Coordinates of C-alpha atoms and ligand atoms in Angstrom, one line a residue:
M31 CA 71.0 9.9 67.7
F32 CA 68.0 11.0 65.9
R33 CA 69.2 14.5 65.5
L34 CA 72.4 13.1 64.0
L35 CA 70.4 10.9 61.7
A36 CA 68.2 13.8 60.6
E37 CA 71.2 15.8 60.0
G38 CA 72.8 13.0 58.0
V39 CA 70.0 12.4 55.4
S40 CA 70.0 14.2 51.9
E41 CA 66.2 14.8 52.1
G42 CA 64.9 17.9 53.9
I43 CA 62.9 17.2 57.1
I44 CA 60.2 19.6 58.2
V45 CA 58.0 19.2 61.1
V46 CA 54.8 21.3 61.4
N47 CA 52.2 21.6 64.1
N48 CA 48.5 21.4 63.3
K49 CA 48.5 25.4 62.9
Q50 CA 50.9 24.9 60.1
Q51 CA 53.9 26.3 62.0
I52 CA 57.3 25.0 61.3
V53 CA 58.5 23.5 64.7
A54 CA 61.7 21.8 63.3
T55 CA 63.8 21.5 60.3
N56 CA 67.1 19.9 59.4
S57 CA 70.1 21.5 57.7
A58 CA 69.2 19.8 54.4
T59 CA 65.8 21.7 54.4
D60 CA 67.5 24.9 55.4
Q61 CA 70.1 24.5 52.6
M62 CA 67.4 23.6 50.1
F63 CA 65.2 26.5 50.7
G64 CA 68.1 29.0 51.4
Y65 CA 67.6 29.7 55.0
A66 CA 70.1 29.9 58.1
K67 CA 69.9 27.3 60.8
E68 CA 66.7 27.8 63.0
E69 CA 65.5 30.6 60.8
L70 CA 62.5 28.8 59.8
V71 CA 61.5 27.6 63.3
G72 CA 58.3 29.3 64.3
Q73 CA 57.5 30.5 60.7
S74 CA 54.4 29.5 58.8
L75 CA 54.7 26.6 56.3
N76 CA 53.5 29.1 53.7
I77 CA 56.9 30.7 53.6
L78 CA 58.1 27.5 51.8
I79 CA 55.1 27.4 49.4
P80 CA 54.9 29.8 46.3
S81 CA 52.3 32.2 47.2
K82 CA 50.0 31.3 44.2
Y83 CA 49.5 27.9 45.8
H84 CA 48.8 29.3 49.4
H85 CA 45.1 29.1 49.0
A86 CA 44.8 25.8 47.8
H87 CA 47.3 24.4 50.2
G88 CA 45.3 25.4 53.3
G89 CA 42.3 23.2 52.0
H90 CA 44.8 20.3 51.2
F91 CA 46.1 20.6 54.7
K92 CA 42.8 20.4 56.5
D93 CA 41.9 17.4 54.4
F94 CA 45.0 15.6 55.2
L95 CA 44.7 16.3 58.9
A96 CA 41.1 14.9 58.7
K97 CA 42.2 11.6 57.0
S98 CA 45.4 11.6 58.9
G99 CA 47.2 8.8 56.9
K100 CA 50.7 8.4 55.8
R101 CA 51.2 9.3 52.0
K102 CA 53.0 11.0 49.4
M103 CA 52.1 14.5 48.9
A104 CA 50.2 16.1 46.1
E105 CA 49.9 12.6 44.4
G106 CA 49.4 13.1 40.6
R107 CA 50.2 16.9 40.7
E108 CA 53.3 18.9 40.3
L109 CA 54.6 20.2 43.7
Y110 CA 56.8 23.4 44.0
G111 CA 58.8 24.9 46.8
A112 CA 59.7 28.5 47.2
R113 CA 63.2 29.4 48.1
K114 CA 63.9 32.4 50.4
N115 CA 65.1 34.3 47.4
G116 CA 61.7 33.8 45.7
E117 CA 62.9 31.1 43.3
E118 CA 60.4 28.2 42.7
F119 CA 61.6 24.6 42.3
P120 CA 60.0 21.2 41.9
I121 CA 59.8 19.0 44.8
E122 CA 58.5 15.7 46.0
A123 CA 57.3 15.3 49.6
G124 CA 56.0 12.6 51.8
L125 CA 53.9 13.3 54.8
N126 CA 54.0 11.5 58.0
P127 CA 51.5 12.5 60.8
F128 CA 52.3 11.6 64.4
P129 CA 50.9 12.5 67.9
L130 CA 53.0 14.0 70.6
S131 CA 52.0 15.3 74.0
G132 CA 48.3 15.3 73.0
S133 CA 49.0 17.4 69.7
T134 CA 49.3 16.2 66.1
Y135 CA 52.4 16.9 64.2
I136 CA 53.3 16.3 60.7
M137 CA 56.7 15.5 59.5
A138 CA 57.3 16.2 55.7
L139 CA 60.2 14.6 53.9
V140 CA 61.1 16.9 51.1
M141 CA 63.4 16.3 47.9
D142 CA 64.5 18.7 45.4
V143 CA 63.8 17.1 42.1
S144 CA 64.9 20.1 39.9
S145 CA 67.8 17.9 38.4
R146 CA 65.6 15.0 37.8
K147 CA 62.9 17.0 36.2
A148 CA 65.6 18.6 34.0
I149 CA 66.6 15.1 32.9
E150 CA 63.0 14.1 32.4
E151 CA 62.3 17.0 30.3
D152 CA 65.5 16.5 28.1
L153 CA 64.3 12.8 27.7
K154 CA 60.9 13.9 26.6
L155 CA 62.3 16.2 24.1
K156 CA 64.6 13.6 22.8
S157 CA 62.0 11.1 22.6
K158 CA 59.7 13.6 20.8
A159 CA 62.5 14.4 18.4
L160 CA 62.9 10.8 17.6
S161 CA 59.3 10.2 17.1
S162 CA 59.0 13.3 14.9
A163 CA 62.2 12.6 12.8
I164 CA 61.6 12.3 9.1
N165 CA 63.9 9.4 8.9
G166 CA 62.6 6.1 9.8
I167 CA 64.1 5.1 13.2
I168 CA 63.9 1.8 15.0
I169 CA 65.4 0.5 18.1
T170 CA 66.0 -3.2 18.6
D171 CA 66.8 -5.1 21.8
A172 CA 70.0 -6.9 21.2
Q173 CA 69.7 -9.0 24.5
Q174 CA 66.4 -10.6 23.5
E175 CA 66.4 -13.4 21.1
D176 CA 66.4 -12.5 17.3
N177 CA 67.1 -8.9 18.1
P178 CA 63.3 -7.6 18.0
V179 CA 62.3 -4.2 17.4
V180 CA 61.2 -2.4 20.6
Y181 CA 60.8 1.1 19.2
V182 CA 59.6 2.4 16.1
N183 CA 58.9 6.1 15.0
S184 CA 56.0 7.3 12.8
A185 CA 58.2 8.1 10.0
F186 CA 59.1 4.4 9.8
E187 CA 55.5 3.5 9.9
E188 CA 55.0 6.0 7.1
L189 CA 57.9 4.7 5.1
T190 CA 57.0 1.0 5.2
G191 CA 53.3 1.2 5.3
Y192 CA 53.3 -1.1 8.4
A193 CA 51.7 -0.1 11.6
R194 CA 53.5 0.1 14.9
E195 CA 52.0 -3.2 16.2
E196 CA 52.9 -5.0 13.0
I197 CA 56.6 -3.9 13.6
L198 CA 57.2 -4.3 17.1
N199 CA 58.7 -7.5 18.5
R200 CA 59.7 -8.7 15.1
N201 CA 63.1 -9.0 13.5
L202 CA 63.5 -6.3 10.9
R203 CA 64.3 -8.8 8.3
F204 CA 60.8 -9.0 7.1
L205 CA 61.3 -5.7 5.2
Q206 CA 63.4 -7.5 2.6
G207 CA 60.6 -10.0 1.7
E208 CA 61.7 -12.7 -0.5
D209 CA 64.7 -10.7 -1.8
R210 CA 67.3 -12.3 0.5
N211 CA 70.0 -12.7 -2.0
Q212 CA 71.6 -9.2 -1.3
K213 CA 75.2 -8.6 -0.5
S214 CA 74.4 -5.9 2.0
I215 CA 72.3 -8.3 4.0
E216 CA 75.4 -10.3 4.6
E217 CA 77.3 -7.2 5.6
L218 CA 74.4 -6.3 8.0
R219 CA 74.3 -9.6 9.5
N220 CA 78.0 -9.6 10.3
A221 CA 77.8 -6.0 11.9
V222 CA 75.0 -7.2 14.2
K223 CA 76.9 -10.4 15.1
N224 CA 80.0 -8.3 15.9
G225 CA 78.1 -5.4 17.6
E226 CA 79.4 -3.0 15.1
S227 CA 77.9 -0.1 13.4
C228 CA 77.6 -0.3 9.5
E229 CA 75.8 1.5 6.7
V230 CA 74.2 -0.3 3.8
E231 CA 72.0 0.2 0.7
I232 CA 69.4 -2.4 0.7
R233 CA 66.3 -3.3 -1.3
N234 CA 63.2 -3.2 1.0
Y235 CA 59.5 -3.8 0.3
R236 CA 56.6 -1.9 1.7
K237 CA 53.6 -3.7 3.1
D238 CA 51.9 -3.2 -0.4
G239 CA 54.9 -5.0 -2.1
T240 CA 56.4 -2.0 -3.8
L241 CA 60.3 -1.7 -3.7
W242 CA 62.1 1.0 -2.0
W243 CA 65.9 1.6 -1.5
N244 CA 66.9 1.9 2.0
K245 CA 70.0 3.4 3.1
L246 CA 70.2 1.8 6.5
S247 CA 72.6 2.7 9.2
I248 CA 72.7 0.8 12.4
T249 CA 74.6 1.8 15.5
P250 CA 75.0 -0.4 18.6
L251 CA 74.2 1.0 22.1
K252 CA 76.5 -0.5 24.9
D253 CA 76.1 -0.6 28.6
S254 CA 78.8 0.1 31.2
N255 CA 80.1 -3.6 30.6
N256 CA 80.7 -2.8 27.0
S257 CA 78.1 -5.3 26.0
V258 CA 75.6 -4.3 23.4
T259 CA 72.0 -3.9 24.6
H260 CA 70.4 -2.1 21.8
F261 CA 70.8 -1.3 18.1
I262 CA 69.5 2.0 16.5
G263 CA 68.6 1.8 13.0
I264 CA 68.0 4.8 10.8
Q265 CA 66.4 4.3 7.5
N266 CA 66.6 6.7 4.6
D267 CA 64.5 6.3 1.5
I268 CA 67.1 6.7 -1.3
T269 CA 64.9 5.1 -4.0
E270 CA 64.7 8.4 -6.1
R271 CA 68.6 8.7 -5.9
I272 CA 69.1 5.1 -7.0
E273 CA 66.6 5.4 -9.7
A274 CA 68.3 8.5 -11.1
E275 CA 71.6 6.7 -10.7
E276 CA 70.4 3.8 -12.7
E277 CA 68.9 6.1 -15.4
R278 CA 72.2 7.9 -15.4
N279 CA 74.0 4.6 -15.8
H280 CA 71.7 3.6 -18.5
W281 CA 72.3 6.8 -20.5
N282 CA 76.1 6.3 -19.8
K283 CA 76.0 2.8 -21.2
I284 CA 74.0 4.0 -24.2
F285 CA 76.7 6.7 -24.7
E286 CA 79.6 4.4 -24.2
E287 CA 78.1 1.5 -26.3
S288 CA 76.9 3.5 -29.1
L289 CA 78.7 2.5 -32.4
N290 CA 78.4 6.0 -33.5
E291 CA 81.1 8.4 -32.3
I292 CA 79.9 10.9 -29.5
Y293 CA 82.1 13.8 -28.3
V294 CA 81.9 16.6 -25.9
L295 CA 84.2 19.4 -26.6
D296 CA 84.9 22.7 -25.0
A297 CA 83.1 25.3 -27.0
K298 CA 85.9 27.9 -26.4
T299 CA 89.2 26.0 -27.0
L300 CA 87.5 23.2 -29.1
R301 CA 89.6 20.6 -27.1
F302 CA 87.7 17.2 -26.7
I303 CA 86.6 16.8 -23.2
S304 CA 85.2 13.3 -23.6
A305 CA 84.6 10.6 -26.3
N306 CA 82.8 7.4 -26.1
Q307 CA 84.1 3.9 -26.8
G308 CA 82.8 4.2 -30.5
A309 CA 84.8 7.3 -31.2
Q310 CA 88.1 5.7 -29.7
N311 CA 87.6 2.5 -31.8
N312 CA 86.8 4.2 -35.0
L313 CA 89.7 6.6 -34.7
G314 CA 92.3 4.4 -33.0
Y315 CA 93.0 7.1 -30.4
S316 CA 92.6 6.6 -26.7
L317 CA 90.8 9.1 -24.7
Q318 CA 93.8 10.5 -23.2
E319 CA 95.2 11.1 -26.8
L320 CA 91.9 12.6 -27.9
Q321 CA 91.9 15.1 -25.1
Q322 CA 95.0 16.7 -26.6
L323 CA 93.2 17.2 -29.9
T324 CA 90.5 19.3 -31.5
P325 CA 88.1 18.3 -34.3
L326 CA 90.5 20.1 -36.6
D327 CA 93.2 17.4 -36.1
L328 CA 90.5 14.7 -37.3
K329 CA 89.0 16.6 -40.3
P330 CA 91.7 17.2 -43.0
E331 CA 89.3 19.1 -45.3
Y332 CA 89.0 22.0 -42.8
N333 CA 91.5 24.6 -41.6
K334 CA 91.0 26.7 -38.7
A335 CA 89.3 29.5 -40.6
S336 CA 86.9 27.5 -42.6
F337 CA 85.9 25.4 -39.6
K338 CA 85.3 28.4 -37.4
K339 CA 83.0 29.7 -40.2
L340 CA 81.3 26.5 -40.3
I341 CA 80.4 26.3 -36.7
A342 CA 79.7 30.0 -36.2
P343 CA 75.9 29.5 -36.3
L344 CA 76.2 27.4 -33.1
Y345 CA 77.5 30.5 -31.2
S346 CA 75.2 33.1 -32.7
K347 CA 72.2 31.0 -31.3
D348 CA 70.1 31.4 -34.4
R349 CA 70.7 27.8 -35.2
G350 CA 71.4 25.3 -32.5
K351 CA 72.6 22.7 -34.7
V352 CA 75.1 22.3 -37.5
Q353 CA 75.2 19.3 -39.8
F354 CA 77.6 18.6 -42.6
E355 CA 79.5 15.8 -44.3
T356 CA 83.3 15.4 -44.5
I357 CA 85.9 12.8 -43.8
H358 CA 87.6 11.7 -40.6
L359 CA 91.3 11.0 -40.3
R360 CA 92.3 7.9 -38.3
K361 CA 95.3 7.8 -36.2
D362 CA 96.8 5.3 -38.9
G363 CA 96.4 8.0 -41.4
S364 CA 93.5 6.3 -43.3
T365 CA 90.1 8.2 -43.7
Y366 CA 86.5 7.4 -43.8
P367 CA 83.5 9.5 -44.7
I368 CA 81.4 10.8 -42.0
E369 CA 78.2 12.8 -41.3
V370 CA 78.7 15.3 -38.4
H371 CA 76.0 16.7 -36.1
F372 CA 77.1 19.5 -33.8
Q373 CA 75.0 20.9 -31.1
I374 CA 75.7 23.5 -28.5
S375 CA 75.0 22.7 -24.9
S376 CA 76.4 23.4 -21.4
I377 CA 77.8 21.5 -18.4
G378 CA 77.6 23.7 -15.4
N379 CA 78.7 27.1 -16.4
K380 CA 80.9 25.6 -19.2
S381 CA 79.6 25.9 -22.7
V382 CA 80.2 22.8 -24.6
I383 CA 79.6 21.3 -28.1
I384 CA 78.1 17.9 -28.3
S385 CA 79.2 16.2 -31.6
I386 CA 77.6 12.9 -33.0
I387 CA 79.3 11.5 -35.9
L388 CA 78.0 8.7 -38.1
D389 CA 80.3 6.6 -40.3
I390 CA 78.7 6.8 -43.7
T391 CA 81.1 4.5 -45.6
D392 CA 78.3 2.1 -46.4
R393 CA 75.8 4.9 -47.3
K394 CA 78.5 6.3 -49.5
N395 CA 79.3 3.0 -51.0
Y396 CA 75.8 2.4 -51.7
T397 CA 75.2 5.8 -53.2
E398 CA 78.4 5.4 -55.3
R399 CA 77.1 2.0 -56.4
L400 CA 73.7 3.6 -57.3
E401 CA 75.5 6.3 -59.2
R402 CA 77.6 3.9 -61.1
T403 CA 74.6 1.8 -61.9
V404 CA 72.7 4.9 -63.2
E405 CA 75.7 5.9 -65.1
E406 CA 75.9 2.4 -66.7
R407 CA 72.3 2.3 -67.6
T408 CA 72.7 5.8 -69.0
K409 CA 75.5 4.6 -71.1
Q410 CA 73.6 1.6 -72.3
L411 CA 70.7 3.7 -73.1
R412 CA 72.9 6.2 -75.0
Q413 CA 74.5 3.2 -76.9
A414 CA 71.2 1.9 -77.7
L415 CA 70.1 5.2 -78.8
E416 CA 73.3 5.6 -80.9
K417 CA 72.8 2.2 -82.5
E418 CA 69.4 3.2 -83.4
K419 CA 70.7 6.3 -84.9
E420 CA 73.3 4.5 -86.8
L421 CA 70.8 2.0 -88.2
N422 CA 68.8 5.0 -89.3
E423 CA 71.9 6.5 -90.8
L424 CA 72.8 3.1 -92.4
K425 CA 69.3 3.0 -94.2
T426 CA 69.8 6.5 -95.4
R427 CA 73.4 5.9 -96.5
F428 CA 72.1 2.5 -98.1
L429 CA 69.6 4.6 -100.1
S430 CA 72.1 7.0 -101.1
L431 CA 74.5 4.2 -102.0
V432 CA 71.9 2.4 -103.9
S433 CA 71.3 5.5 -106.0
H434 CA 74.9 6.3 -106.3
E435 CA 77.0 3.1 -106.2
F436 CA 74.4 0.9 -108.0
K437 CA 74.3 3.3 -110.9
T438 CA 77.6 2.8 -112.5
P439 CA 77.5 -1.0 -112.4
L440 CA 73.8 -1.1 -113.4
S441 CA 74.5 1.1 -116.4
S442 CA 77.3 -1.0 -117.5
I443 CA 75.3 -4.2 -117.2
L444 CA 72.8 -2.5 -119.3
T445 CA 75.2 -1.4 -121.9
S446 CA 76.6 -5.0 -121.9
T447 CA 73.2 -6.6 -122.4
T448 CA 72.3 -4.1 -125.2
L449 CA 75.7 -4.7 -126.9
L450 CA 75.2 -8.6 -126.3
T451 CA 72.1 -8.5 -128.6
K452 CA 74.3 -7.0 -131.4
Y453 CA 76.8 -10.0 -131.4
T454 CA 74.6 -12.4 -133.4
Q455 CA 77.6 -14.0 -135.4
E456 CA 79.1 -17.3 -134.2
E457 CA 82.5 -15.9 -134.6
Q458 CA 81.6 -13.0 -132.2
Q459 CA 81.7 -15.4 -129.3
P460 CA 84.7 -13.8 -127.6
K461 CA 82.9 -10.4 -127.7
R462 CA 79.9 -12.0 -126.1
D463 CA 82.2 -13.6 -123.5
K464 CA 83.6 -10.3 -122.7
H465 CA 80.3 -8.7 -121.9
I466 CA 78.9 -11.7 -120.0
S467 CA 82.1 -11.4 -118.1
T468 CA 81.3 -7.8 -117.5
I469 CA 77.9 -8.5 -116.4
R470 CA 78.9 -11.2 -113.9
N471 CA 81.7 -8.9 -112.5
K472 CA 79.2 -6.2 -111.9
V473 CA 76.5 -8.4 -110.4
K474 CA 79.3 -9.9 -108.1
Y475 CA 80.2 -6.4 -107.0
L476 CA 76.6 -5.3 -106.2
D477 CA 76.2 -8.7 -104.4
N478 CA 79.3 -7.9 -102.4
I479 CA 77.8 -4.4 -101.4
L480 CA 74.5 -6.0 -100.5
N481 CA 76.4 -8.6 -98.3
D482 CA 78.3 -5.9 -96.6
F483 CA 75.1 -4.0 -95.7
L484 CA 73.5 -7.2 -94.4
S485 CA 76.4 -7.9 -92.4
I486 CA 76.4 -4.6 -90.8
E487 CA 72.6 -4.8 -90.0
R488 CA 73.1 -8.2 -88.5
L489 CA 76.1 -6.9 -86.3
E490 CA 74.0 -3.9 -85.4
T491 CA 71.0 -5.7 -84.2
G492 CA 72.9 -8.5 -82.6
K493 CA 71.3 -10.9 -84.8
V494 CA 74.6 -12.3 -86.2
K495 CA 75.0 -16.0 -85.6
Y496 CA 78.3 -17.8 -86.3
N497 CA 78.7 -21.3 -87.3
L498 CA 82.0 -22.8 -86.5
V499 CA 82.9 -25.8 -88.7
E500 CA 86.1 -27.5 -89.7
F501 CA 87.1 -27.0 -93.3
P502 CA 90.2 -27.0 -95.5
L503 CA 91.7 -23.6 -95.8
S504 CA 92.6 -24.1 -99.5
K505 CA 88.9 -24.5 -100.3
I506 CA 87.9 -20.8 -99.4
I507 CA 91.2 -19.5 -100.8
N508 CA 90.7 -21.3 -104.2
Q509 CA 87.2 -20.1 -104.4
V510 CA 88.0 -16.4 -103.5
I511 CA 91.0 -16.2 -105.8
Y512 CA 89.0 -17.8 -108.5
D513 CA 86.1 -15.1 -108.3
A514 CA 88.9 -12.4 -107.9
N515 CA 90.4 -13.4 -111.2
L516 CA 87.6 -11.9 -113.0
L517 CA 88.3 -8.6 -111.3
L518 CA 92.0 -8.4 -112.1
K519 CA 93.4 -5.5 -114.1
T520 CA 95.8 -6.1 -117.0
G521 CA 99.0 -7.6 -115.9
Q522 CA 97.9 -8.2 -112.4
T523 CA 98.6 -11.7 -110.7
I524 CA 97.7 -13.3 -107.5
N525 CA 100.4 -15.4 -106.0
Y526 CA 98.7 -18.4 -104.4
P527 CA 100.1 -19.4 -101.0
E528 CA 102.3 -22.4 -100.7
N529 CA 101.7 -25.6 -98.5
I530 CA 98.2 -25.0 -97.5
D531 CA 96.8 -28.2 -98.9
D532 CA 96.6 -29.9 -95.5
V533 CA 95.7 -27.0 -93.4
M534 CA 92.4 -27.4 -91.9
I535 CA 90.7 -24.6 -89.6
T536 CA 87.8 -24.4 -87.4
F537 CA 86.0 -21.1 -88.2
D538 CA 82.8 -19.5 -89.7
E539 CA 83.2 -20.4 -93.3
K540 CA 81.1 -17.6 -94.6
I541 CA 82.8 -14.9 -92.5
F542 CA 86.3 -16.2 -93.6
E543 CA 85.2 -15.9 -97.2
L544 CA 83.8 -12.4 -96.7
V545 CA 87.0 -11.2 -94.9
L546 CA 89.3 -12.7 -97.4
S547 CA 87.4 -11.6 -100.6
N548 CA 87.3 -8.1 -99.0
L549 CA 91.1 -8.0 -98.6
I550 CA 91.7 -9.5 -102.2
H551 CA 89.3 -7.1 -103.9
N552 CA 90.7 -4.2 -102.0
A553 CA 94.3 -5.3 -103.1
I554 CA 93.0 -5.5 -106.8
K555 CA 91.1 -2.3 -106.5
Y556 CA 93.8 -0.2 -105.1
S557 CA 96.8 -1.5 -107.1
P558 CA 97.6 -0.4 -110.7
E559 CA 98.1 -2.9 -113.6
N560 CA 101.0 -5.1 -113.9
T561 CA 101.4 -5.5 -110.1
K562 CA 101.3 -8.7 -108.1
I563 CA 99.3 -9.6 -105.0
D564 CA 100.9 -12.2 -102.6
I565 CA 98.9 -14.3 -100.4
Q566 CA 101.0 -15.9 -97.7
V567 CA 99.8 -18.4 -94.9
K568 CA 101.8 -19.0 -91.7
E569 CA 100.8 -20.9 -88.5
T570 CA 102.0 -19.5 -85.3
G571 CA 101.6 -21.5 -82.1
Y572 CA 98.0 -20.3 -81.4
A573 CA 96.8 -18.7 -84.6
L574 CA 96.7 -18.9 -88.3
Q575 CA 98.2 -15.9 -89.9
L576 CA 97.1 -14.9 -93.5
K577 CA 98.7 -11.9 -95.2
V578 CA 97.5 -10.1 -98.4
I579 CA 100.3 -8.1 -99.7
D580 CA 99.9 -5.7 -102.7
Q581 CA 102.0 -3.1 -104.5
G582 CA 99.2 -0.5 -104.6
I583 CA 98.6 3.1 -103.8
G584 CA 98.9 2.4 -100.1
I585 CA 97.4 4.4 -97.3
P586 CA 98.5 7.9 -96.4
K587 CA 100.1 7.8 -92.9
E588 CA 98.0 10.3 -91.2
E589 CA 94.8 8.5 -92.4
Q590 CA 95.9 5.0 -91.2
K591 CA 94.3 5.3 -87.7
F592 CA 90.9 5.8 -89.4
I593 CA 91.0 3.0 -91.8
F594 CA 88.9 0.6 -89.8
N595 CA 86.2 3.3 -89.1
R596 CA 82.9 2.6 -90.8
Y597 CA 82.4 4.5 -94.0
F598 CA 86.0 5.9 -93.8
R599 CA 87.8 6.1 -97.1
A600 CA 91.2 7.4 -97.5
N601 CA 91.8 10.6 -99.8
N602 CA 93.7 8.6 -102.4
A603 CA 91.0 6.0 -102.8
L604 CA 88.0 8.2 -103.8
L605 CA 88.4 7.8 -107.4
N606 CA 87.7 4.0 -107.0
Q607 CA 84.2 2.8 -106.3
G608 CA 83.7 1.8 -102.6
T609 CA 81.6 2.1 -99.5
G610 CA 84.1 2.2 -96.6
I611 CA 82.3 -0.8 -95.0
G612 CA 84.4 -3.7 -95.9
L613 CA 87.2 -3.5 -93.5
N614 CA 85.0 -2.3 -90.6
I615 CA 82.8 -5.4 -90.7
A616 CA 85.8 -7.8 -91.3
K617 CA 87.3 -6.3 -88.2
Q618 CA 84.2 -6.7 -86.2
H619 CA 83.6 -10.4 -87.3
L620 CA 87.1 -11.3 -86.6
E621 CA 87.3 -10.0 -83.2
N622 CA 83.8 -11.5 -82.3
L623 CA 85.4 -14.8 -83.2
G624 CA 88.7 -14.3 -81.3
G625 CA 90.8 -13.2 -84.2
N626 CA 92.1 -9.9 -85.4
I627 CA 93.2 -7.7 -88.3
T628 CA 96.2 -5.3 -88.7
F629 CA 97.9 -3.8 -91.6
E630 CA 101.0 -1.9 -92.6
S631 CA 101.1 0.4 -95.5
E632 CA 103.2 3.0 -97.2
E633 CA 101.7 5.3 -99.8
N634 CA 102.6 4.4 -103.4
K635 CA 104.5 1.4 -102.2
G636 CA 101.7 -1.0 -101.1
S637 CA 99.9 -2.5 -98.2
T638 CA 100.1 -5.5 -96.3
F639 CA 96.9 -6.7 -94.4
T640 CA 97.3 -9.5 -91.9
I641 CA 94.5 -11.5 -90.4
E642 CA 94.9 -13.9 -87.5
I643 CA 92.4 -16.7 -86.9
P644 CA 92.7 -18.6 -83.6
I645 CA 93.5 -22.2 -83.9
I646 CA 91.0 -24.3 -82.1
V647 CA 92.5 -27.6 -81.0
E648 CA 89.9 -30.2 -80.9
E649 CA 90.4 -32.9 -78.3
K650 CA 90.7 -36.4 -79.8
V651 CA 88.8 -39.0 -77.9
N652 CA 90.9 -42.2 -77.6
T653 CA 89.0 -45.2 -78.7
Ligands
ADP993 P1 86.0 0.5 -99.6 O1 87.2 -0.2 -100.3 O2 84.6 0.0 -100.1 O3 86.3 2.0 -99.7 P2 87.0 -0.8 -97.2 O4 86.4 -0.8 -95.9 O5 87.4 -2.0 -97.9 O6 86.1 0.1 -98.1 O7 88.4 0.1 -97.1 C1 88.3 1.3 -96.5 C2 89.5 2.1 -97.1 O8 90.7 1.7 -96.8 C3 89.5 2.3 -98.5 O9 88.5 3.3 -99.0 C4 90.9 2.6 -98.9 O10 91.1 4.0 -98.6 C5 91.7 2.0 -97.8 N1 92.2 0.6 -98.2 C6 91.7 -0.5 -98.0 N2 92.4 -1.6 -98.5 C7 93.4 -0.9 -99.3 C8 94.7 -1.2 -99.9 N3 94.8 -2.6 -100.3 N4 95.5 -0.3 -100.5 C9 95.2 1.1 -100.2 N5 94.2 1.4 -99.6 C10 93.3 0.5 -99.1

């Protein structure tokens, strides 16, 4: 029965005597060591021990015999067996001494542990790998309450700044600190609850409080019943990547949200590769549409040749940048002024042009406004200068006029006064009257010239002040005609206007007199004897119209356009005295007061001068 039993067990059984001779083996031993049945019997035990241990083994054996207890062999040491073919293999042995027929025998139970050792080695290796991995690795026990950490590698300690003891037996959620409101935490919780694997990016905090981004993947480990026993968590520090991403996003946002237009275009084909929102908004094209275009489609001021020439420095690398101003053409056909900045760059191996474009409408408007203002100021200055010049000229002319125009009337006044003294007789009164009339006439003439000059001076210096009053039209007409009578040539008559007795006008009295006397004096001066001068007055709806019609020399057609110019005198008028000032100032005054002056004339037939004076309707207050 024992023999059967010995053959049945998987351990090797070896019995040796006190001389270390094998006295019995079972077949498990024979197989384990590679011997045939009974081959080992009678052999020394040394045959089963690798020769390098022989020496030591003898001592151990004696020791054992002396103590003679049942125990495991080679406690604390590795034990090796030697097969018949010389191969060594790890074994475990238990020793049982027993006496039989007065002698001591030892039964050794031997197990081949090579495969277990191999597993152990494997485990050791894996464990070493785990602990020396550069990723933080933890294992949690899913079957304990709150899933505590039961393993942590050194990379994890390093990553988090916590020591092993501070991590073990805790739930890993402490890594999130107060930052609990994260979507990925929810995801993680669900995976743990459902025993699933998952991968999340989560904000974690080191022991010193600094933030790090953890790309955490957890995988459940299941037993044979398919229930989760552990989770393995692998942590990756992706802070740098996330920060780079954030920075990229930031730049991207700046690019997209810039109100300036930013483009990237292929340096070879010049086609747009991308364009920011600002560009799409300004131009009215979508990105897809723009990708079919080149800058030439947007810059109507350039053709292919001129554009190529413009951007040539970008390619020759002697200048990395090209800057210029032009206009952009929107999709709707409208344009706007722009400032363009081109720069060469590259994406991967591709050479690209970065283009930044500023809408300079406002700047342009400002510049144009400034230019206009400068122009306006320059004009004003020029005018002021001109006025200054004219005043100077006026003075010079006045002096030459005084010496020239005043000469004739003054000498005739002198003659008349000299002659006056000769007419001492009473009956010579008519002669005296004639000379007195001549003197008055000439004085009046000189007075008129002086008035005209004063008028110009006032108009020029802006000192003229008008004084609007209501007066009867007939008052001034009477006065002017009365004075003019003295100037009439033989046979000349002035036809007084009809129906003006009740006409009242609101105007500057002095100016009206000046204008009217100018016109009537001219009519007299530029008409021969025996002609008539008509004065007609008519009220149109808004103005009072007054015509002075003569039958005089008229004004040559080609000179008519100059007649209101200051100092201008027509060719056919040069035999008469005059200054060329009267009509000019009459026109200025009338226009200043809302009226106007026009004429029609035909040489040798006569002229008609027409003035219009606005009718000012005064509001009557009802009492
Ligand atoms: P002046 O009579 O002192 O020369 P005015 O300014 O009054 O200056 O007139 C300018 C010019 O217009 C005159 O020199 C003359 O050539 C022309 N002129 C004005 N009134 C008449 C008129 N009634 N008939 C013909 N020519 C006229």
